[in-house]
PDB file of C-alpha atoms in Angstrom:
ATOM      1  CA  MET A   1      93.068  14.735  84.745  1.00 60.00           C
ATOM      2  CA  LYS A   2      93.234  17.919  82.685  1.00 61.00           C
ATOM      3  CA  GLN A   3      91.727  19.837  85.608  1.00 69.00           C
ATOM      4  CA  LEU A   4      94.415  18.529  87.982  1.00 64.00           C
ATOM      5  CA  ALA A   5      97.155  19.460  85.485  1.00 63.00           C
ATOM      6  CA  GLY A   6      95.777  22.965  85.226  1.00 64.00           C
ATOM      7  CA  ILE A   7      95.758  23.324  89.010  1.00 68.00           C
ATOM      8  CA  LEU A   8      99.338  22.071  89.289  1.00 64.00           C
ATOM      9  CA  LEU A   9     100.461  24.477  86.514  1.00 68.00           C
ATOM     10  CA  SER A  10      98.777  27.408  88.258  1.00 71.00           C
ATOM     11  CA  CYS A  11     100.517  26.502  91.541  1.00 68.00           C
ATOM     12  CA  CYS A  12     103.896  26.348  89.822  1.00 68.00           C
ATOM     13  CA  VAL A  13     103.361  29.737  88.134  1.00 62.00           C
ATOM     14  CA  ALA A  14     102.290  31.285  91.422  1.00 63.00           C
ATOM     15  CA  ALA A  15     105.340  29.811  93.258  1.00 61.00           C
ATOM     16  CA  SER A  16     107.677  31.087  90.619  1.00 63.00           C
ATOM     17  CA  LEU A  17     106.178  34.610  90.621  1.00 57.00           C
ATOM     18  CA  SER A  18     106.382  34.826  94.432  1.00 58.00           C
ATOM     19  CA  GLY A  19     110.149  35.177  94.228  1.00 56.00           C
ATOM     20  CA  CYS A  20     110.235  37.926  91.567  1.00 56.00           C
ATOM     21  CA  GLU A  21     110.134  40.771  93.998  1.00 53.00           C
ATOM     22  CA  LYS A  22     113.496  39.817  95.484  1.00 54.00           C
ATOM     23  CA  ALA A  23     115.079  38.605  92.268  1.00 56.00           C
ATOM     24  CA  ARG A  24     117.102  41.780  92.151  1.00 56.00           C
ATOM     25  CA  GLN A  25     117.565  43.348  95.601  1.00 60.00           C
ATOM     26  CA  ASP A  26     120.012  46.182  94.712  1.00 66.00           C
ATOM     27  CA  MET A  27     121.147  46.240  98.365  1.00 68.00           C
ATOM     28  CA  TYR A  28     117.509  46.700  99.526  1.00 68.00           C
ATOM     29  CA  ASP A  29     118.029  44.052 102.179  1.00 73.00           C
ATOM     30  CA  GLN A  30     121.344  44.639 103.974  1.00 75.00           C
ATOM     31  CA  PRO A  31     122.719  45.029 107.475  1.00 77.00           C
ATOM     32  CA  LYS A  32     122.432  48.676 108.377  1.00 80.00           C
ATOM     33  CA  TYR A  33     121.682  51.050 111.223  1.00 82.00           C
ATOM     34  CA  LYS A  34     118.758  53.480 111.185  1.00 84.00           C
ATOM     35  CA  PRO A  35     119.463  57.053 112.342  1.00 81.00           C
ATOM     36  CA  LEU A  36     119.777  57.330 116.122  1.00 84.00           C
ATOM     37  CA  SER A  37     119.485  53.566 116.647  1.00 88.00           C
ATOM     38  CA  ARG A  38     121.648  51.701 119.168  1.00 89.00           C
ATOM     39  CA  SER A  39     124.815  50.006 118.273  1.00 88.00           C
ATOM     40  CA  GLU A  40     127.259  47.753 120.141  1.00 86.00           C
ATOM     41  CA  LEU A  41     130.063  48.684 117.824  1.00 85.00           C
ATOM     42  CA  PHE A  42     130.809  52.056 119.493  1.00 86.00           C
ATOM     43  CA  PRO A  43     131.567  52.619 123.173  1.00 89.00           C
ATOM     44  CA  ASP A  44     128.746  55.189 123.602  1.00 88.00           C
ATOM     45  CA  GLY A  45     126.234  52.720 122.162  1.00 89.00           C
ATOM     46  CA  ASN A  46     125.013  55.131 119.465  1.00 88.00           C
ATOM     47  CA  SER A  47     125.117  54.332 115.696  1.00 88.00           C
ATOM     48  CA  SER A  48     124.945  58.027 114.740  1.00 85.00           C
ATOM     49  CA  ARG A  49     128.414  59.410 115.025  1.00 84.00           C
ATOM     50  CA  PRO A  50     129.527  62.954 115.790  1.00 83.00           C
ATOM     51  CA  LEU A  51     131.223  65.041 113.164  1.00 79.00           C
ATOM     52  CA  PRO A  52     135.054  64.714 112.948  1.00 82.00           C
ATOM     53  CA  PRO A  53     136.937  67.732 114.433  1.00 82.00           C
ATOM     54  CA  ASP A  54     137.213  70.764 112.116  1.00 76.00           C
ATOM     55  CA  SER A  55     134.721  69.332 109.583  1.00 74.00           C
ATOM     56  CA  MET A  56     131.803  71.190 108.139  1.00 68.00           C
ATOM     57  CA  PRO A  57     128.516  69.553 106.876  1.00 64.00           C
ATOM     58  CA  TYR A  58     127.647  70.524 103.351  1.00 61.00           C
ATOM     59  CA  SER A  59     124.423  70.132 101.391  1.00 56.00           C
ATOM     60  CA  LYS A  60     122.910  71.806  98.390  1.00 53.00           C
ATOM     61  CA  GLY A  61     119.467  73.366  98.424  1.00 51.00           C
ATOM     62  CA  PRO A  62     117.613  75.404 101.057  1.00 50.00           C
ATOM     63  CA  PHE A  63     118.917  74.630 104.561  1.00 48.00           C
ATOM     64  CA  ALA A  64     115.358  74.266 105.877  1.00 45.00           C
ATOM     65  CA  GLY A  65     114.855  71.356 103.488  1.00 47.00           C
ATOM     66  CA  THR A  66     117.889  69.396 104.651  1.00 47.00           C
ATOM     67  CA  SER A  67     118.694  67.330 107.632  1.00 46.00           C
ATOM     68  CA  SER A  68     121.036  69.962 109.030  1.00 46.00           C
ATOM     69  CA  GLY A  69     118.980  70.375 112.169  1.00 46.00           C
ATOM     70  CA  ARG A  70     117.254  73.662 111.325  1.00 46.00           C
ATOM     71  CA  LYS A  71     113.527  73.824 111.517  1.00 47.00           C
ATOM     72  CA  GLY A  72     111.608  75.137 108.575  1.00 47.00           C
ATOM     73  CA  THR A  73     110.152  77.870 110.770  1.00 49.00           C
ATOM     74  CA  ASP A  74     113.512  79.153 111.973  1.00 51.00           C
ATOM     75  CA  ALA A  75     114.671  82.483 110.611  1.00 55.00           C
ATOM     76  CA  VAL A  76     117.661  82.195 108.373  1.00 53.00           C
ATOM     77  CA  SER A  77     120.875  84.000 109.170  1.00 60.00           C
ATOM     78  CA  LYS A  78     122.070  86.960 107.147  1.00 64.00           C
ATOM     79  CA  ASP A  79     124.772  84.900 105.463  1.00 58.00           C
ATOM     80  CA  ILE A  80     122.273  82.236 104.415  1.00 59.00           C
ATOM     81  CA  ALA A  81     119.810  84.884 103.165  1.00 65.00           C
ATOM     82  CA  ALA A  82     122.654  86.330 101.044  1.00 69.00           C
ATOM     83  CA  GLY A  83     122.372  83.300  98.837  1.00 69.00           C
ATOM     84  CA  THR A  84     118.892  84.402  97.684  1.00 74.00           C
ATOM     85  CA  ALA A  85     119.389  88.200  97.490  1.00 79.00           C
ATOM     86  CA  GLN A  86     118.911  89.799  94.135  1.00 84.00           C
ATOM     87  CA  SER A  87     121.414  92.606  94.722  1.00 88.00           C
ATOM     88  CA  ASN A  88     124.462  92.861  97.017  1.00 92.00           C
ATOM     89  CA  PRO A  89     123.089  92.720 100.585  1.00 91.00           C
ATOM     90  CA  TYR A  90     126.355  93.954 102.093  1.00 93.00           C
ATOM     91  CA  PRO A  91     127.395  97.602 102.447  1.00 93.00           C
ATOM     92  CA  VAL A  92     130.245  98.320 100.026  1.00 94.00           C
ATOM     93  CA  THR A  93     133.040  99.098 102.444  1.00 96.00           C
ATOM     94  CA  MET A  94     136.817  99.038 102.101  1.00 96.00           C
ATOM     95  CA  GLN A  95     136.893  95.848 104.121  1.00 97.00           C
ATOM     96  CA  LEU A  96     134.390  94.198 101.751  1.00 97.00           C
ATOM     97  CA  LEU A  97     136.416  95.326  98.703  1.00 97.00           C
ATOM     98  CA  LEU A  98     139.633  94.033 100.155  1.00 97.00           C
ATOM     99  CA  ARG A  99     138.031  90.684 100.894  1.00 97.00           C
ATOM    100  CA  GLY A 100     136.531  90.620  97.407  1.00 97.00           C
ATOM    101  CA  ARG A 101     139.937  91.412  95.871  1.00 98.00           C
ATOM    102  CA  GLN A 102     141.569  88.594  97.860  1.00 97.00           C
ATOM    103  CA  ARG A 103     138.983  86.034  96.762  1.00 97.00           C
ATOM    104  CA  PHE A 104     139.015  87.357  93.184  1.00 98.00           C
ATOM    105  CA  GLU A 105     142.796  86.981  92.949  1.00 97.00           C
ATOM    106  CA  ILE A 106     142.544  83.422  94.193  1.00 96.00           C
ATOM    107  CA  TYR A 107     139.662  82.098  92.186  1.00 96.00           C
ATOM    108  CA  CYS A 108     138.962  84.500  89.289  1.00 96.00           C
ATOM    109  CA  MET A 109     142.161  86.241  88.239  1.00 97.00           C
ATOM    110  CA  PRO A 110     143.844  83.179  86.564  1.00 96.00           C
ATOM    111  CA  CYS A 111     141.205  83.342  83.764  1.00 96.00           C
ATOM    112  CA  HIS A 112     139.740  86.863  84.016  1.00 96.00           C
ATOM    113  CA  SER A 113     143.057  88.676  84.602  1.00 96.00           C
ATOM    114  CA  ALA A 114     143.851  91.269  87.260  1.00 96.00           C
ATOM    115  CA  VAL A 115     141.841  93.983  85.532  1.00 95.00           C
ATOM    116  CA  GLY A 116     138.933  91.746  84.434  1.00 96.00           C
ATOM    117  CA  ASP A 117     139.490  91.941  80.689  1.00 95.00           C
ATOM    118  CA  GLY A 118     139.404  88.167  80.238  1.00 94.00           C
ATOM    119  CA  ASP A 119     143.100  87.847  79.319  1.00 94.00           C
ATOM    120  CA  GLY A 120     144.256  85.793  82.335  1.00 95.00           C
ATOM    121  CA  PHE A 121     147.312  83.558  82.120  1.00 94.00           C
ATOM    122  CA  ILE A 122     145.104  80.433  81.925  1.00 94.00           C
ATOM    123  CA  ALA A 123     143.340  81.845  78.859  1.00 92.00           C
ATOM    124  CA  ARG A 124     146.679  82.768  77.332  1.00 94.00           C
ATOM    125  CA  ARG A 125     147.622  79.105  77.519  1.00 94.00           C
ATOM    126  CA  GLY A 126     144.723  77.829  75.477  1.00 91.00           C
ATOM    127  CA  PHE A 127     141.679  77.937  77.812  1.00 91.00           C
ATOM    128  CA  PRO A 128     138.699  79.737  76.215  1.00 92.00           C
ATOM    129  CA  HIS A 129     138.808  83.495  76.950  1.00 93.00           C
ATOM    130  CA  PRO A 130     135.994  84.650  79.261  1.00 94.00           C
ATOM    131  CA  PRO A 131     134.185  87.878  78.312  1.00 93.00           C
ATOM    132  CA  SER A 132     135.591  91.149  79.567  1.00 95.00           C
ATOM    133  CA  TYR A 133     133.790  92.630  82.568  1.00 96.00           C
ATOM    134  CA  HIS A 134     134.127  95.959  80.707  1.00 95.00           C
ATOM    135  CA  ASP A 135     131.817  94.872  77.858  1.00 94.00           C
ATOM    136  CA  GLU A 136     128.688  96.931  77.820  1.00 94.00           C
ATOM    137  CA  ARG A 137     126.531  93.838  78.388  1.00 93.00           C
ATOM    138  CA  LEU A 138     128.265  92.946  81.641  1.00 94.00           C
ATOM    139  CA  ARG A 139     128.495  96.547  82.782  1.00 94.00           C
ATOM    140  CA  GLN A 140     124.686  96.652  82.585  1.00 93.00           C
ATOM    141  CA  ALA A 141     124.208  93.179  84.139  1.00 93.00           C
ATOM    142  CA  PRO A 142     122.655  93.082  87.563  1.00 93.00           C
ATOM    143  CA  ASP A 143     124.647  91.979  90.616  1.00 94.00           C
ATOM    144  CA  ARG A 144     122.737  88.727  90.793  1.00 93.00           C
ATOM    145  CA  HIS A 145     124.122  87.701  87.347  1.00 94.00           C
ATOM    146  CA  PHE A 146     127.694  87.631  88.611  1.00 95.00           C
ATOM    147  CA  PHE A 147     126.680  85.928  91.849  1.00 94.00           C
ATOM    148  CA  ASP A 148     124.842  83.204  89.959  1.00 93.00           C
ATOM    149  CA  VAL A 149     127.801  82.650  87.528  1.00 94.00           C
ATOM    150  CA  VAL A 150     130.185  82.239  90.499  1.00 95.00           C
ATOM    151  CA  THR A 151     127.700  79.900  92.208  1.00 93.00           C
ATOM    152  CA  ASN A 152     126.558  77.714  89.241  1.00 92.00           C
ATOM    153  CA  GLY A 153     129.242  78.233  86.647  1.00 93.00           C
ATOM    154  CA  TYR A 154     128.669  79.265  83.029  1.00 91.00           C
ATOM    155  CA  GLY A 155     129.853  77.721  79.783  1.00 89.00           C
ATOM    156  CA  VAL A 156     133.295  76.149  80.438  1.00 89.00           C
ATOM    157  CA  MET A 157     133.571  77.819  83.864  1.00 92.00           C
ATOM    158  CA  TYR A 158     132.753  75.378  86.626  1.00 90.00           C
ATOM    159  CA  PRO A 159     130.772  76.332  89.750  1.00 93.00           C
ATOM    160  CA  TYR A 160     132.433  77.638  92.894  1.00 94.00           C
ATOM    161  CA  ALA A 161     129.500  77.157  95.295  1.00 91.00           C
ATOM    162  CA  ASP A 162     131.440  74.552  97.310  1.00 89.00           C
ATOM    163  CA  ARG A 163     134.627  76.669  97.318  1.00 91.00           C
ATOM    164  CA  VAL A 164     133.420  80.180  97.977  1.00 94.00           C
ATOM    165  CA  GLU A 165     130.822  81.022 100.645  1.00 92.00           C
ATOM    166  CA  ALA A 166     127.882  83.258  99.710  1.00 91.00           C
ATOM    167  CA  PRO A 167     129.237  86.327 101.598  1.00 93.00           C
ATOM    168  CA  ASP A 168     132.519  85.976  99.733  1.00 95.00           C
ATOM    169  CA  ARG A 169     130.673  85.671  96.440  1.00 95.00           C
ATOM    170  CA  TRP A 170     129.055  88.996  97.074  1.00 95.00           C
ATOM    171  CA  ALA A 171     132.421  90.488  98.032  1.00 97.00           C
ATOM    172  CA  ILE A 172     133.751  89.314  94.623  1.00 98.00           C
ATOM    173  CA  VAL A 173     130.759  90.984  92.935  1.00 97.00           C
ATOM    174  CA  ALA A 174     131.538  94.269  94.762  1.00 97.00           C
ATOM    175  CA  TYR A 175     135.161  93.992  93.635  1.00 98.00           C
ATOM    176  CA  ILE A 176     134.041  93.304  89.993  1.00 97.00           C
ATOM    177  CA  ARG A 177     131.998  96.506  90.134  1.00 96.00           C
ATOM    178  CA  ALA A 178     135.071  98.359  91.376  1.00 95.00           C
ATOM    179  CA  LEU A 179     137.051  96.967  88.402  1.00 96.00           C
ATOM    180  CA  GLN A 180     134.352  98.097  86.007  1.00 96.00           C
ATOM    181  CA  LEU A 181     134.309 101.551  87.601  1.00 92.00           C
ATOM    182  CA  SER A 182     138.123 101.781  87.312  1.00 90.00           C
ATOM    183  CA  GLN A 183     137.803 101.778  83.522  1.00 89.00           C
ATOM    184  CA  HIS A 184     134.568 103.786  83.158  1.00 86.00           C
ATOM    185  CA  ALA A 185     134.568 106.216  86.060  1.00 80.00           C
ATOM    186  CA  ASP A 186     132.880 109.629  85.668  1.00 81.00           C
ATOM    187  CA  VAL A 187     135.687 112.041  86.503  1.00 79.00           C
ATOM    188  CA  THR A 188     133.302 114.810  87.381  1.00 79.00           C
ATOM    189  CA  LYS A 189     131.937 112.748  90.274  1.00 78.00           C
ATOM    190  CA  LEU A 190     135.349 112.363  92.018  1.00 79.00           C
ATOM    191  CA  PRO A 191     135.931 114.063  95.308  1.00 83.00           C
ATOM    192  CA  PRO A 192     137.463 117.585  94.889  1.00 86.00           C
ATOM    193  CA  GLU A 193     140.779 116.678  96.413  1.00 87.00           C
ATOM    194  CA  VAL A 194     141.150 113.673  94.067  1.00 82.00           C
ATOM    195  CA  LEU A 195     140.154 115.763  91.066  1.00 83.00           C
ATOM    196  CA  GLU A 196     142.789 118.355  91.949  1.00 86.00           C
ATOM    197  CA  HIS A 197     145.390 115.604  92.243  1.00 84.00           C
ATOM    198  CA  LEU A 198     144.542 114.361  88.802  1.00 80.00           C
ATOM    199  CA  LYS A 199     144.661 117.886  87.287  1.00 83.00           C
ATOM    200  CA  ALA A 200     148.045 118.463  88.887  1.00 84.00           C
ATOM    201  CA  THR A 201     149.346 115.208  87.526  1.00 82.00           C
ATOM    202  CA  LYS A 202     148.008 115.899  84.052  1.00 73.00           C
ATOM    203  CA  SER A 203     149.554 119.337  83.967  1.00 72.00           C
ATOM    204  CA  GLY A 204     152.976 117.961  84.871  1.00 65.00           C
ATOM    205  CA  GLY A 205     152.909 119.077  88.497  1.00 55.00           C
ATOM    206  CA  THR A 206     154.501 117.016  91.228  1.00 50.00           C
ATOM    207  CA  THR A 207     152.426 115.567  94.024  1.00 44.00           C
ATOM    208  CA  GLN A 208     153.282 113.544  97.055  1.00 44.00           C
TER     209      GLN A 208
END
């Protein structure tokens, strides 16, 4: 009798444990379509839908490691490679500086100010003041430092990776360097015609 009771108890325990795996499904079992499977819901019979017009896929991390369609063996474009460059990969041209100035005035100037001294109107209204670009520490910082701060944020500054493309981040870096140079330029390295203009202005002469 005891043996029979033991067998029955073992069967009950086994039966109760058999349902433990699905006691909490967390949506493990649910109606869903696998990628590229067929569907009767859409006229074309495909469950995978095309992107809406004017939309852009976005994903963090290396593009080769995502489902963007690129193969890991494909060469990356110059713009994508810009995201891993250690120094500005773009030639510093007037066009680049103008683009950097435009992006800077949109995204950076409210806190950093027009001259980059950290006294923007957002900071004047109670937001923590960012450091001045003209501090010796930031004047000596590599280009990559500024690129990474724009990308990932720093302190109370939030990241702009999803707002500013990598080429535009480098354009901002170039413009920051121009702002730094504007306050710490070596006058002796100016072109002769510019130097003469400054001398004439300083001496009280009139120039056009």
